[in-house]
Amino acid sequence: MNTGSKNLIFAADLGGTHLRAAVVDERGKIHFRSKQNTPQGTDPNDIVQAVVNAVREIGPAADELKAVSVVVPGTVRVEEGTVVKAPNLPCLDGFPLATALTNELGLPAILENDANAAAVGEMWQGAARGCRTIICVTLGTGVGGGIILDGELWRGVDGAAAEIGHMCVDPFGGVACTCGSRGCLEVFASATAIVRMTREASPRYPESVLHAGQNLTAESIFAAGLQDDELALEIFRRMGVYLGIGLANLINILNPEMIVIGGGVVNGWDLFEKHMMQQVEERAFPLLAARVKIERAKCGDDAGLLGAARLAAI
Ligand SMILES: [Zn+2]
């Protein structure tokens, strides 16, 4: 067998709702994609089978695969290929997913945390190309983070580093976080937080087109902000202030070249950017603030898949 021809990675992004997959080559080109619902049962082998089926779907290209790389929304032990804790997929807690995939597919398999993989993807193919020290913040349902120092992903001693969403930015506000702490960045800068803050503030803005009784989403609040709705503008101002405080702390500690901000909430960039930047300018050391570039992510939903592929290829 000519193993030299095996240069494709099968990357899978295992989300709480969807399992997205792609075949990625060594240059970062995506050759095939698939999307299915993530099995919601209590048997982790259902998830193994879903990944195996996705691999079989690619047909003869499966013979060209060098490895399988899966990103998981939770803490993973990378060396062992074991999921430690995945709050949205509890059946995987403690499960040796990489070994199970290797047994089924006869291929090397690796695991990585989703936000860590997104950071690697953005540095390989996205906004942070050419950088060596970056922070990637993903503003979605929650707030995820990935930190790359001098080209190396910083996972921490237990694989749980870079929980940027759980940095405390407001000890006195008293907003409880799912992690058990209070005042975390996630309770001010996630999509969930934007909806909650809008509901809380709406009685003070009777003129607003947004009402607490509506089915509010971060997108609808952003759309209202583009129409100069005072409530929406206030919410994105607050979100930008808290995000900027968090970024200033990170800048002072890590002196990064770039901070990449991704996830669905980044669509509101035009409404929160100036408030975020104002906090960075006020709080970060001038030398560090002048050096860091703060940019929107470029890989979109593919950041995790690309990062997974990159991690398996090196
Ligand atoms: Zn928290």
XYZ file of C-alpha atoms and ligand atoms in Angstrom:
315
model
C 0.000 0.000 0.000
C 1.288 3.448 -0.834
C 0.722 5.368 2.379
C 2.284 8.468 0.839
C -0.966 9.138 -0.996
C -2.954 9.313 2.210
C -3.128 13.021 2.763
C -6.792 13.653 3.517
C -8.221 14.198 7.000
C -11.780 13.390 7.916
C -12.788 16.210 10.274
C -15.997 16.118 12.295
C -17.511 18.907 14.389
C -19.694 17.268 16.989
C -22.183 19.860 18.203
C -25.030 19.453 20.650
C -27.512 19.610 17.742
C -25.621 18.840 14.524
C -22.738 16.630 13.496
C -20.958 18.412 10.644
C -18.140 16.735 8.791
C -15.702 17.503 5.983
C -12.822 15.926 4.126
C -9.926 18.385 4.227
C -6.645 18.191 2.360
C -3.213 19.316 3.557
C -3.706 22.776 2.026
C -6.957 23.393 3.876
C -9.226 22.785 0.905
C -12.561 21.181 1.759
C -13.532 18.405 -0.659
C -16.711 17.013 0.801
C -19.173 18.073 3.468
C -22.000 16.450 5.324
C -24.399 17.403 8.088
C -26.709 15.252 10.176
C -28.455 15.503 13.512
C -26.336 14.499 16.492
C -27.774 11.318 18.071
C -29.469 12.400 21.312
C -29.613 9.063 23.143
C -27.676 7.860 26.148
C -25.449 5.399 24.234
C -22.118 6.909 23.122
C -21.867 4.176 20.460
C -24.702 5.907 18.564
C -22.357 8.878 18.130
C -19.505 6.580 17.064
C -21.810 5.018 14.457
C -22.926 8.452 13.206
C -19.275 9.413 12.569
C -18.552 6.017 10.965
C -21.573 6.436 8.661
C -20.400 9.926 7.694
C -16.996 8.477 6.761
C -18.629 5.710 4.678
C -20.678 8.371 2.827
C -17.553 9.766 1.183
C -17.117 6.554 -0.812
C -13.756 5.642 -2.386
C -12.086 8.787 -0.959
C -12.157 6.950 2.396
C -9.108 5.004 1.120
C -7.195 8.298 1.002
C -7.822 9.157 4.644
C -4.824 9.613 6.897
C -6.767 10.193 10.115
C -10.072 11.132 11.710
C -10.218 14.271 13.848
C -13.231 15.138 15.962
C -13.959 18.378 17.794
C -16.171 18.167 20.860
C -18.061 20.901 22.780
C -16.387 20.161 26.082
C -13.193 19.209 27.874
C -11.128 16.440 26.299
C -7.981 14.606 27.320
C -6.125 14.916 24.041
C -3.355 12.377 24.778
C -5.874 9.662 25.621
C -8.545 10.682 23.118
C -11.126 10.693 25.910
C -13.995 13.106 26.490
C -13.826 14.372 30.082
C -17.037 16.402 30.137
C -19.373 17.594 27.389
C -22.353 19.404 28.992
C -24.467 19.252 25.803
C -23.606 15.583 25.072
C -23.487 13.999 28.529
C -23.429 10.446 27.131
C -19.819 11.115 26.096
C -18.577 11.992 29.599
C -15.592 9.746 30.294
C -15.942 7.959 26.934
C -12.803 6.939 24.960
C -14.172 8.275 21.662
C -10.869 8.218 19.744
C -10.224 4.545 20.539
C -13.796 3.626 19.600
C -13.414 5.379 16.221
C -10.025 3.762 15.561
C -11.516 0.326 16.311
C -14.373 0.905 13.862
C -12.459 2.623 11.079
C -8.910 1.285 11.351
C -7.579 4.850 11.269
C -5.767 7.038 13.808
C -8.275 9.288 15.564
C -7.794 12.421 17.658
C -10.084 14.664 19.698
C -9.952 18.368 20.448
C -12.123 20.956 22.192
C -14.222 22.921 19.682
C -13.045 26.422 20.628
C -9.389 25.316 20.645
C -9.842 23.830 17.172
C -11.473 27.060 15.959
C -8.384 29.016 17.075
C -6.143 26.636 15.126
C -8.429 26.906 12.082
C -8.359 30.716 12.122
C -4.562 30.738 12.421
C -4.150 28.218 9.608
C -6.717 29.469 7.086
C -8.477 32.512 8.518
C -8.000 35.959 10.024
C -4.803 35.089 11.942
C -2.773 33.588 9.074
C 0.906 34.254 9.633
C 0.483 34.985 13.366
C 2.069 32.879 16.127
C 0.411 34.164 19.301
C -3.332 34.638 19.144
C -6.501 34.461 21.184
C -9.715 33.317 19.549
C -13.053 34.182 21.169
C -16.220 32.475 19.940
C -19.436 34.326 20.786
C -22.262 31.839 20.316
C -24.863 30.330 22.647
C -22.006 30.481 25.140
C -18.579 32.116 24.913
C -15.655 29.844 23.992
C -11.960 30.552 23.821
C -8.749 29.223 22.333
C -5.230 30.454 23.053
C -2.209 29.781 20.831
C 1.164 30.807 22.257
C 4.145 30.902 19.916
C 2.432 28.469 17.551
C 1.333 25.985 20.217
C -2.213 25.507 21.425
C -2.297 26.196 25.171
C -4.485 23.464 26.663
C -3.480 23.778 30.317
C -2.447 20.863 32.505
C -5.937 19.294 32.405
C -6.976 20.261 28.886
C -9.404 22.855 30.209
C -7.537 26.124 29.584
C -8.796 29.189 27.716
C -12.270 29.302 29.266
C -12.437 32.955 28.314
C -16.225 32.973 28.711
C -15.844 32.299 32.401
C -13.489 35.153 33.208
C -15.268 37.337 35.759
C -15.925 40.832 34.405
C -18.546 41.985 36.943
C -18.434 40.749 40.543
C -21.272 43.004 41.747
C -23.901 42.503 39.040
C -24.842 39.131 40.489
C -25.781 37.471 37.188
C -25.461 33.718 37.696
C -23.576 31.649 35.110
C -24.112 27.996 34.167
C -20.575 27.273 35.442
C -21.623 28.057 39.015
C -19.839 31.421 39.220
C -21.369 34.872 38.757
C -20.612 37.800 36.482
C -18.745 35.730 33.847
C -18.118 37.263 30.407
C -20.526 34.674 28.979
C -23.494 36.205 30.823
C -22.892 39.514 29.009
C -21.467 38.629 25.590
C -23.182 35.428 24.392
C -26.269 35.288 22.174
C -28.185 34.036 25.212
C -26.984 37.032 27.218
C -28.006 39.531 24.544
C -31.564 38.178 24.587
C -31.667 38.137 28.414
C -30.312 41.688 28.737
C -32.835 42.922 26.163
C -35.737 41.383 28.075
C -34.500 42.836 31.358
C -34.065 46.343 29.956
C -37.172 46.497 27.758
C -39.493 48.110 30.395
C -37.178 51.151 30.332
C -37.542 51.501 26.540
C -41.284 51.725 25.762
C -40.509 53.194 22.315
C -38.452 50.171 21.250
C -39.677 47.783 18.561
C -38.377 44.977 20.812
C -40.686 43.669 23.548
C -40.002 41.169 26.309
C -42.952 39.023 25.180
C -41.556 38.561 21.659
C -39.540 35.578 20.467
C -36.308 37.581 20.647
C -33.045 36.403 19.092
C -29.602 38.012 18.955
C -30.207 38.455 15.183
C -33.529 40.298 15.623
C -31.954 42.555 18.272
C -29.027 43.284 15.953
C -31.458 44.069 13.115
C -33.282 46.531 15.389
C -29.957 48.145 16.279
C -29.217 48.755 12.610
C -32.493 50.715 12.552
C -31.208 52.831 15.483
C -33.474 51.191 18.041
C -32.325 52.678 21.381
C -32.809 49.475 23.349
C -30.833 47.351 20.877
C -28.049 49.954 20.757
C -27.847 49.996 24.569
C -27.610 46.199 24.744
C -24.788 46.017 22.192
C -23.057 48.896 23.990
C -23.131 46.944 27.249
C -22.049 43.753 25.519
C -19.135 45.610 23.875
C -18.066 47.169 27.193
C -17.922 43.815 28.985
C -16.194 42.131 26.056
C -13.647 44.962 25.920
C -12.916 44.587 29.659
C -12.296 40.865 29.139
C -10.075 41.460 26.112
C -8.039 44.132 27.934
C -7.320 41.609 30.716
C -6.222 39.020 28.157
C -4.063 41.543 26.292
C -2.264 42.589 29.481
C -1.592 38.985 30.471
C -0.675 37.429 27.112
C 0.496 40.281 24.827
C -1.034 38.626 21.727
C -0.475 39.628 18.117
C -4.122 39.177 17.316
C -7.495 38.503 18.876
C -9.963 36.848 16.510
C -13.649 37.103 17.361
C -16.041 34.600 15.800
C -19.419 32.978 16.410
C -22.896 34.157 15.475
C -22.848 37.259 17.707
C -19.972 38.710 15.673
C -22.681 39.738 13.170
C -23.326 42.593 15.605
C -19.721 43.834 15.185
C -20.703 47.254 13.817
C -22.804 47.883 16.933
C -20.307 46.739 19.588
C -16.878 47.370 18.053
C -16.348 50.956 19.202
C -17.455 50.200 22.787
C -15.167 47.151 22.926
C -12.231 49.125 21.515
C -12.784 51.982 23.943
C -12.378 49.618 26.901
C -9.266 48.067 25.372
C -7.756 51.528 24.877
C -8.614 52.610 28.417
C -7.547 49.441 30.209
C -4.783 47.649 28.291
C -1.158 48.822 28.444
C -0.652 51.265 25.551
C 2.233 49.296 24.014
C 0.216 46.069 24.031
C -3.016 47.724 22.871
C -1.168 49.338 19.966
C 0.324 46.010 18.934
C -2.756 43.754 19.049
C -5.078 43.512 16.071
C -8.667 42.695 16.964
C -10.455 41.205 13.975
C -13.527 39.288 12.953
C -13.083 35.591 12.250
C -12.943 34.582 8.586
C -13.599 30.828 8.585
C -17.188 31.036 9.872
C -18.649 27.640 10.782
C -15.644 25.897 9.197
C -13.087 27.116 11.759
C -13.464 24.019 13.954
C -13.341 21.592 11.018
C -10.243 23.249 9.568
C -8.537 23.329 12.961
C -9.363 19.665 13.502
C -7.817 18.821 10.144
C -4.706 20.850 10.862
C -4.223 19.211 14.260
C -4.459 15.742 12.718
C -2.104 16.569 9.864
C 0.844 17.764 11.983
Zn -19.198 31.062 34.036
